[in-house]
CSV table of C-alpha atoms in Angstrom, one decimal:
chain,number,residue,atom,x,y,z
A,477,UNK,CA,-22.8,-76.5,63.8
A,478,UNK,CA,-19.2,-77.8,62.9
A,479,UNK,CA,-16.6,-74.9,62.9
A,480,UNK,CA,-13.4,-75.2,60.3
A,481,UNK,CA,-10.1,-74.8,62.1
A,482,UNK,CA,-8.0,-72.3,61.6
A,483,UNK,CA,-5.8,-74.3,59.1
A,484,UNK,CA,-8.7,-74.7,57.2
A,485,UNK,CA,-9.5,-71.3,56.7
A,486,UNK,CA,-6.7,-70.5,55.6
A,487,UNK,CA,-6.2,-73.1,52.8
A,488,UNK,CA,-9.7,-71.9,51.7
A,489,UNK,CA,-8.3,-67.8,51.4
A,490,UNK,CA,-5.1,-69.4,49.8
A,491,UNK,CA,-7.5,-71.2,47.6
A,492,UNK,CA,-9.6,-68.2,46.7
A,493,UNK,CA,-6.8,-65.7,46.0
A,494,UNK,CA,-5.3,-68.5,43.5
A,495,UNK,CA,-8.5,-69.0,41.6
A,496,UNK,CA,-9.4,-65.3,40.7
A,497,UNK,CA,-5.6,-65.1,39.9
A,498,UNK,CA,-6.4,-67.8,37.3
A,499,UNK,CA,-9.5,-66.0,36.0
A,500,UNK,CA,-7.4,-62.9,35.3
A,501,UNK,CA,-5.3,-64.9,33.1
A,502,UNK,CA,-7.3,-66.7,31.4
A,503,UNK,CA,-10.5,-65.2,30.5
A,504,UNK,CA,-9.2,-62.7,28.4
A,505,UNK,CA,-8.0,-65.5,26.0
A,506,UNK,CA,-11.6,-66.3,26.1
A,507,UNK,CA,-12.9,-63.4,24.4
A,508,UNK,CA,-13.3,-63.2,21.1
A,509,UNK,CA,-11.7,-60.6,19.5
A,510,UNK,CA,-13.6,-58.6,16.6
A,511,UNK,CA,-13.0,-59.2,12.8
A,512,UNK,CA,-10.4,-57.1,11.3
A,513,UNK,CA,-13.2,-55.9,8.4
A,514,UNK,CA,-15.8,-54.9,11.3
A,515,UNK,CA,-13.3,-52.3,12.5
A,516,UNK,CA,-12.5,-51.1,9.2
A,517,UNK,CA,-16.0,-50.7,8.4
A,518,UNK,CA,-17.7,-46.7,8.8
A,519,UNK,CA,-21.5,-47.4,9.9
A,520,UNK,CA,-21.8,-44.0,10.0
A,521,UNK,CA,-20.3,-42.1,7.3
A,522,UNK,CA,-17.8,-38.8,7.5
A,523,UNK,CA,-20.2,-35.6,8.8
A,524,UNK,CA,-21.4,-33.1,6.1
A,525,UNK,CA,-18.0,-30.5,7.2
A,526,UNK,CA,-15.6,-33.6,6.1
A,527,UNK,CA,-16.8,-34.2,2.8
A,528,UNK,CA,-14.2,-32.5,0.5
A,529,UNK,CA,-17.4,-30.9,-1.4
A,530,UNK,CA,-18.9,-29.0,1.6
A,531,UNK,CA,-15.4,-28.2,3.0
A,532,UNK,CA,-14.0,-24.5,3.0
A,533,UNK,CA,-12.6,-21.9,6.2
A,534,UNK,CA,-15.4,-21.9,8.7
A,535,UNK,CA,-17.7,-24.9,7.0
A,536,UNK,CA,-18.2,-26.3,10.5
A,537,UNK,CA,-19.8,-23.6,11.8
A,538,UNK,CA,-22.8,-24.6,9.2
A,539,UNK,CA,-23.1,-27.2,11.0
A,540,UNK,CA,-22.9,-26.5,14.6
A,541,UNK,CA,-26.9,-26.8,16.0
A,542,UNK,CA,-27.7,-23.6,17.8
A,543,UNK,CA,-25.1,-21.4,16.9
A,544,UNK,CA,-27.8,-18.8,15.0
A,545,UNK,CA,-31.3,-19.1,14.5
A,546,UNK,CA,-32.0,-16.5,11.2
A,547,UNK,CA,-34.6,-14.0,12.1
A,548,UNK,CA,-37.8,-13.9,10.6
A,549,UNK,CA,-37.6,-11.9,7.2
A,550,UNK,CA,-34.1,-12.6,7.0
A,551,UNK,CA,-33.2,-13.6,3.1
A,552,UNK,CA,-33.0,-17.1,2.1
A,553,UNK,CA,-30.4,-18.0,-0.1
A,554,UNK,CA,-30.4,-21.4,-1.6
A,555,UNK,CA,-27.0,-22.1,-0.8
A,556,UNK,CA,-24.7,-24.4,2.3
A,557,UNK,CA,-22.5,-21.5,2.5
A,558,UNK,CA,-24.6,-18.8,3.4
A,559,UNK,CA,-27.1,-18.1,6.7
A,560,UNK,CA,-29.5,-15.1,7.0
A,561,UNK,CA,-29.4,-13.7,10.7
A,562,UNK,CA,-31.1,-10.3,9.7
A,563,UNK,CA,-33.6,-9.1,7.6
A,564,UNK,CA,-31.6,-7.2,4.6
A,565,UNK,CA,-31.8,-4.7,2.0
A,566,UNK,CA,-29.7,-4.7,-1.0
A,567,UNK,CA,-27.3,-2.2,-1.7
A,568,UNK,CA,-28.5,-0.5,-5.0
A,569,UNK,CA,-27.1,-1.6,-8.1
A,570,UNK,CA,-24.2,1.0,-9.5
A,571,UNK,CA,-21.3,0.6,-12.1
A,572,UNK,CA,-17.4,1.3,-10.8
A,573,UNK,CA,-15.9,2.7,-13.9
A,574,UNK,CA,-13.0,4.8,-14.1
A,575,UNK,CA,-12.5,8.1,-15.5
A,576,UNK,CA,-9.7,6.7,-17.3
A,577,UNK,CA,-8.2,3.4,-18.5
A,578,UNK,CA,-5.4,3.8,-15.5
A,579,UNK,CA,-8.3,4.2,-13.0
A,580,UNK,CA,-10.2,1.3,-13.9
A,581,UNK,CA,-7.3,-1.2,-14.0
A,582,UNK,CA,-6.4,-0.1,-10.5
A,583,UNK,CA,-9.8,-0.7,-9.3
A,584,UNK,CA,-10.2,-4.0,-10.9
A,585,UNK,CA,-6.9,-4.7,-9.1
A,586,UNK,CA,-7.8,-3.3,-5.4
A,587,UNK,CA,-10.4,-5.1,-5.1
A,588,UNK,CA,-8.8,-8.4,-6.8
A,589,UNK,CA,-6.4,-8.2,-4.0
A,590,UNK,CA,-9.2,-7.5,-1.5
A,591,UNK,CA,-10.4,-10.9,-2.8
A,592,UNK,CA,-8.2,-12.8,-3.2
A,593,UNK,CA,-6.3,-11.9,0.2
A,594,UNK,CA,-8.9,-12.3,2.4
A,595,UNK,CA,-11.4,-14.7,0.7
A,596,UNK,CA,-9.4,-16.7,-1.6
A,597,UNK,CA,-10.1,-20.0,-0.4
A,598,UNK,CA,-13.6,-19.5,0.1
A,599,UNK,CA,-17.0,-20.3,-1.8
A,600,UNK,CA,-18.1,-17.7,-4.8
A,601,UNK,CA,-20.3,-16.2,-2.0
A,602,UNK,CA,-17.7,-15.5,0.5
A,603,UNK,CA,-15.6,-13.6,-2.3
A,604,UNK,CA,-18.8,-11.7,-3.5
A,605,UNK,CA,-19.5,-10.6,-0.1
A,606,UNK,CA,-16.3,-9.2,0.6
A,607,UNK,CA,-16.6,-7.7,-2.9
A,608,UNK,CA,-20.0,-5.7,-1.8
A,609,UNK,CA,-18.3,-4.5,1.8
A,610,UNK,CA,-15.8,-3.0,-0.1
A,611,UNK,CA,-18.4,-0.8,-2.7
A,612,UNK,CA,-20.4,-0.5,0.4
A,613,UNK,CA,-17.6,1.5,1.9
A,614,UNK,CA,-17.1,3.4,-1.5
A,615,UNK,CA,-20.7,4.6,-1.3
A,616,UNK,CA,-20.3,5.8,2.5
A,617,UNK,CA,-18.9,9.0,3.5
A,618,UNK,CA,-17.1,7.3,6.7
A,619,UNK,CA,-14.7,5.9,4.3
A,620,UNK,CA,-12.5,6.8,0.6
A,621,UNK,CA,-14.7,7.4,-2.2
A,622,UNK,CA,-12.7,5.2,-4.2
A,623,UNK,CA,-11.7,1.1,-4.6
A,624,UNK,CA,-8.2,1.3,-4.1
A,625,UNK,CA,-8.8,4.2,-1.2
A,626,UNK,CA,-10.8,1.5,0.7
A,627,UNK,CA,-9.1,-1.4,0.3
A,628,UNK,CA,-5.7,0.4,1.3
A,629,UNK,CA,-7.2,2.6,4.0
A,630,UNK,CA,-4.4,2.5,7.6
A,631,UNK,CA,-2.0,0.5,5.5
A,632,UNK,CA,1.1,2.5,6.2
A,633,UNK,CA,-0.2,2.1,10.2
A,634,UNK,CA,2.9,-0.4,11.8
A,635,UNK,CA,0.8,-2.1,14.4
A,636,UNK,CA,-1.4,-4.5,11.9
A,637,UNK,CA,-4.6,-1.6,12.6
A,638,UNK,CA,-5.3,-1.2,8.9
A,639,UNK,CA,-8.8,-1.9,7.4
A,640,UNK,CA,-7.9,-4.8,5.6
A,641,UNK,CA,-5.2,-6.6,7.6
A,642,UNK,CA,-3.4,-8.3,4.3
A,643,UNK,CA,-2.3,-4.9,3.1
A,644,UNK,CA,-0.1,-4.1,6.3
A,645,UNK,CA,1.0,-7.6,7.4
A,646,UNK,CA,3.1,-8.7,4.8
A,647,UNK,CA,0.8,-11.1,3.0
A,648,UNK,CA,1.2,-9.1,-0.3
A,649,UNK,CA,5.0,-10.2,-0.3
A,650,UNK,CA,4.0,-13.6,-1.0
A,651,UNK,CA,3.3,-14.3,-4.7
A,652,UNK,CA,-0.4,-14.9,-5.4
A,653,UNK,CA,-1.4,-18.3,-6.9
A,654,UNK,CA,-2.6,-17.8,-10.6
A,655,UNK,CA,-5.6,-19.7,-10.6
A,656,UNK,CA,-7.2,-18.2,-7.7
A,657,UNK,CA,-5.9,-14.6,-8.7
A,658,UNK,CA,-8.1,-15.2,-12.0
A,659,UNK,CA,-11.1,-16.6,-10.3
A,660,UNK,CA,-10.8,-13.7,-7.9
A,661,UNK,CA,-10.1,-11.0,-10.8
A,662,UNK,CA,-13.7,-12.8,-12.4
A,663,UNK,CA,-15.7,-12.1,-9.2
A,664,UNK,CA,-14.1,-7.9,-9.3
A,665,UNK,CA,-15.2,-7.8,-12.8
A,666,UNK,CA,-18.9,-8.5,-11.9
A,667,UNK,CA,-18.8,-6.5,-8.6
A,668,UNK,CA,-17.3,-3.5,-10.2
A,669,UNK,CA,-20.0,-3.7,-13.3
A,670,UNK,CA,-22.7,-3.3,-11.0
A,671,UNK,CA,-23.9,-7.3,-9.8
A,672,UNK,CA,-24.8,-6.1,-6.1
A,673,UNK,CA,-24.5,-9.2,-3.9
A,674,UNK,CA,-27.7,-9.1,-1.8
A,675,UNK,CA,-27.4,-11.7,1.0
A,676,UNK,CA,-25.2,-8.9,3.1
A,677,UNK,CA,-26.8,-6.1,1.6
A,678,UNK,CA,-25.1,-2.8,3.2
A,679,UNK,CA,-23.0,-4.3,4.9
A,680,UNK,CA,-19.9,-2.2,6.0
A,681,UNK,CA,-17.5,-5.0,8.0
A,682,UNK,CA,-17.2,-9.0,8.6
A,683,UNK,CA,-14.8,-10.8,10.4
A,684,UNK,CA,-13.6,-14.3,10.6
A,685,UNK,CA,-15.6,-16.9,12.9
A,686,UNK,CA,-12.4,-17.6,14.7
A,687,UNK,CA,-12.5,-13.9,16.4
A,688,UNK,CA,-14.7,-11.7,17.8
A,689,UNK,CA,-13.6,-8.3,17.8
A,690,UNK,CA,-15.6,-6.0,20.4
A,691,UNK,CA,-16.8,-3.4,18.1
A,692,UNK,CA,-18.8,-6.1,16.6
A,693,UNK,CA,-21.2,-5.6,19.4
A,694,UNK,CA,-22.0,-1.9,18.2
A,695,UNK,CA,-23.1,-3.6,14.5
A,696,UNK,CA,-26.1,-5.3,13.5
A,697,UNK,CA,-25.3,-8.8,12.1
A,698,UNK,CA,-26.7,-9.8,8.9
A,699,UNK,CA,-25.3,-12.5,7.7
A,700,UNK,CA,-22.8,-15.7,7.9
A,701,UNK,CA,-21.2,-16.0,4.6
A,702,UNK,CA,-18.5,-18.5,3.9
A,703,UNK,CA,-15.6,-18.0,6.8
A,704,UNK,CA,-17.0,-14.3,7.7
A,705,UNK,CA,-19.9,-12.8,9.5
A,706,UNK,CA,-21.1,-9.7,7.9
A,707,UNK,CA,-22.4,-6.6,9.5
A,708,UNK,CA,-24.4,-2.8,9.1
A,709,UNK,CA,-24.5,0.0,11.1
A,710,UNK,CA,-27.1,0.7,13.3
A,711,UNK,CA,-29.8,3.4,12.8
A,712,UNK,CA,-28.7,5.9,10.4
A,713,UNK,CA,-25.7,4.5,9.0
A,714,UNK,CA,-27.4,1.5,8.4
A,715,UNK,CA,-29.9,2.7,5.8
A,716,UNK,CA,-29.7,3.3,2.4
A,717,UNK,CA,-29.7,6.9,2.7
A,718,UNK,CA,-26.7,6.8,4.2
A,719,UNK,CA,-24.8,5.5,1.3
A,720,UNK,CA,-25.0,8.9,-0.6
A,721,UNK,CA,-21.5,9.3,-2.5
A,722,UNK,CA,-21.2,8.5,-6.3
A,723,UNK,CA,-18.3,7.1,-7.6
A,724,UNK,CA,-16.2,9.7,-9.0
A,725,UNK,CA,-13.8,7.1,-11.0
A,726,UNK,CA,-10.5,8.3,-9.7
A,727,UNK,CA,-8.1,6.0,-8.3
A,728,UNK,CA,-4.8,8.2,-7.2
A,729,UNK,CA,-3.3,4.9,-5.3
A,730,UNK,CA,-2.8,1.4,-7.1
A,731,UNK,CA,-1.4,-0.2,-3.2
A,732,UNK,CA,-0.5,0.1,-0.3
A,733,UNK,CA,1.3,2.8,1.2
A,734,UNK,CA,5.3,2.7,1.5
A,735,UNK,CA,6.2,2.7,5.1
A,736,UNK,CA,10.1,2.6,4.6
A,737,UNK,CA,11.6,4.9,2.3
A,738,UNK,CA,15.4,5.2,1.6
A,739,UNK,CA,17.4,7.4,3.8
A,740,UNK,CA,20.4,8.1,1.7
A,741,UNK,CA,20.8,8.6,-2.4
A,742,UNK,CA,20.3,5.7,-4.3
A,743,UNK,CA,23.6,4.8,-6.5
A,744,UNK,CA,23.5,6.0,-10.0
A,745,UNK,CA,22.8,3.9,-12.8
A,746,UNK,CA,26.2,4.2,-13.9
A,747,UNK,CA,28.0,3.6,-11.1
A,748,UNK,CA,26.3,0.4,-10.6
A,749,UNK,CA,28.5,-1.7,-12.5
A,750,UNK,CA,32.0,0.4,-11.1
A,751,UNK,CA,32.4,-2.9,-8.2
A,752,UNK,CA,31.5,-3.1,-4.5
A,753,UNK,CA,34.0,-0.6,-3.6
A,754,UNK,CA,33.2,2.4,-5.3
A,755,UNK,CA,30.7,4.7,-3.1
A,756,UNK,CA,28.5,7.6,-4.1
A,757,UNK,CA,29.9,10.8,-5.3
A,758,UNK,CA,27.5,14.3,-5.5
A,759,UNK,CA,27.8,15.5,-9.0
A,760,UNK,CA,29.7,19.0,-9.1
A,761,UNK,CA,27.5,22.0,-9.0
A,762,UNK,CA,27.9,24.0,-11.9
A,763,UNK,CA,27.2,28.3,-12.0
A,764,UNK,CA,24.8,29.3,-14.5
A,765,UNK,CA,26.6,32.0,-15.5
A,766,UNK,CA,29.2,29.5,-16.5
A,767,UNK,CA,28.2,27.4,-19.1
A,768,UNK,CA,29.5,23.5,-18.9
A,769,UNK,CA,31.7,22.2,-21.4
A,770,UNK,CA,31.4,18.9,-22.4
A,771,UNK,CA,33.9,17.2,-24.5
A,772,UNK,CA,33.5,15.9,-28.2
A,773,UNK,CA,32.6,11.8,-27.7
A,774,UNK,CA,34.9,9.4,-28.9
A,775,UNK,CA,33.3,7.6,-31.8
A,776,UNK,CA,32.7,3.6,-30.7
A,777,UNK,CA,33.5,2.7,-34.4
A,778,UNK,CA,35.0,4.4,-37.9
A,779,UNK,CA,31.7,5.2,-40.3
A,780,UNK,CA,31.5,2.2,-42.6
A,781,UNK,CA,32.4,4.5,-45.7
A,782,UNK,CA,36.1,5.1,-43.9
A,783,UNK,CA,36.6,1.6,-43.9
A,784,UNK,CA,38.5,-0.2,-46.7
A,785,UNK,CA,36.7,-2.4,-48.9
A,786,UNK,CA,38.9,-5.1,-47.6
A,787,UNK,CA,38.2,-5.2,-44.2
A,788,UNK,CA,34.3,-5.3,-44.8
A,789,UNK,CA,32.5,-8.5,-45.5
A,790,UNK,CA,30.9,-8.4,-48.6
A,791,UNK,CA,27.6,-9.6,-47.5
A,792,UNK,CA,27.8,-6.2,-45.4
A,793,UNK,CA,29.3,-3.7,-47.4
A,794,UNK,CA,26.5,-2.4,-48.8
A,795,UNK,CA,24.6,-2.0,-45.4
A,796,UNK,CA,23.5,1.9,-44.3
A,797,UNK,CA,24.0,3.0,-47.8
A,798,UNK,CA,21.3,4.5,-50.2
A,799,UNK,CA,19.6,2.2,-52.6
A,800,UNK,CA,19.8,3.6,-56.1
């Protein structure tokens, strides 16, 4: 058996070490890179949550395997934007009308707002939902037996803890888009005539599938419904017993409450135009056993009849004087 020296052995190493670093170089310019339209092209199509028509706040959770299997007897709606969880009863059909015409435009306007601030971007069944929570809450005597007590309820609370957090965080201050104020205003309209939403039926609170709030594990979930999940009370409160009040059609609030109120006199209409320097003066008191006297006003302008007939234009000079 012939042994190779030790020169020889290391040509052969040298020899290796070059080849591979030839193959490094060069077989990548042997690969065939991949038509530009083969990448461009989708085998597989956008998912069901990207397609602009099944798109809204929370559409993904639709779509997520596993993330609620509806209980048996829970009420199937024929719709991608609502999913049973519980079996449901729906609240009882009942009119919102207001004593007056005062009353009834503020509660068509509560619960626009309730709308349109917290499901404005949503489906037709997310605002209709958040419609019924609202008259659920009118029926029940845990809450204001009225729409614009409801929807306003903890809104002069400072530390974002009211019912409905748009009326206490400063969403309100932003102008409302038109369109989706009237679509909104449409879906109050029906609610307040008395179309009962069923999928939630009595339904009392929902939050949004980005947060889960622990007294939602004290409530029975009944439903997902656009970007919310809707909830009842348990035992009592949860039956329709419990929603006993009738709508007495008074509205004494038409927003929400005023948290900062002026500390010192507001300035006088008429001293409103006296310039930036001019401050504001009490008006003197005056005894009532001393009546005020109040001079004789200056006339802005003689009566026409003390003018001469010169001075008046003779398309005018007839003007304030009797026909005849």
């Amino acid at each position: 058996m012939m042994r190779l020296s030790r020169q020889q052995e290391r040509w052969i190493w040298h020899g290796g070490l070059g080849a591979l670093a030839l193959a490094v170089l060069v077989v990548p310019h042997l690969i065939t890179a991949a038509p530009l339209d083969m990448l461009a092209e989708d085998h597989h199509g956008p998912g069901p949550a990207e397609q602009a028509g099944a798109n809204f706040p929370g559409s993904a959770f639709f779509y997520a395997e596993g993330a609620f299997d509806p209980a048996p007897g829970a009420l199937t709606i024929q719709s991608p934007h609502v999913m049973g969880l519980a079996e449901v009863k729906a609240a009882p059909a009942a009119t919102f009308r207001g004593l007056t015409a005062t009353d009834s435009y503020r509660a068509l306007n509560c619960l626009t707002s309730a709308i349109y601030y917290e499901a404005g971007n949503e489906p037709e069944e997310g605002q209709r939902a958040v419609a019924q929570v609202v008259l659920n809450r009118v029926r029940s005597p845990l809450w204001p037996n009225s729409v614009c007590g409801v929807v306003y309820q903890g809104s002069e609370r400072t530390d974002f803890h009211c019912q409905f957090t748009f009326s206490c965080d400063g969403a309100m201050a932003r102008l409302p888009n038109a369109v989706a104020w009237v679509r909104a205003r449409g879906i109050a309209q029906q609610a307040l005539s008395g179309k009962a939403y069923a999928p939630v039926g009595l339904a009392t609170h929902y939050h949004t599938l980005a947060v889960r709030p622990a007294w939602s594990a004290t409530l029975q979930p009944v439903a997902v419904i656009g970007a919310h999940i809707f909830y009842r009370g348990m035992g009592f409160n949860g039956t329709p017993a419990a929603f006993s009040d009738a709508y007495p059609g008074r509205e004494l609030i038409s927003g929400p409450a005023r948290r900062i109120w002026p500390v010192q006199p507001v300035t006088p209409v008429e001293l409103m135009n006296a310039g930036p320097a001019t401050a504001y003066v009490p008006l003197p008191t005056v005894a009532p056993s001393t009546p005020a006297t109040q001079p004789a006003p200056t006339p802005l302008a003689a009566p026409i009849d003390n003018l001469p007939e010169s001075t008046i234009r003779p398309e005018y000079r007839n003007s304030g004087r009797p026909l005849g």
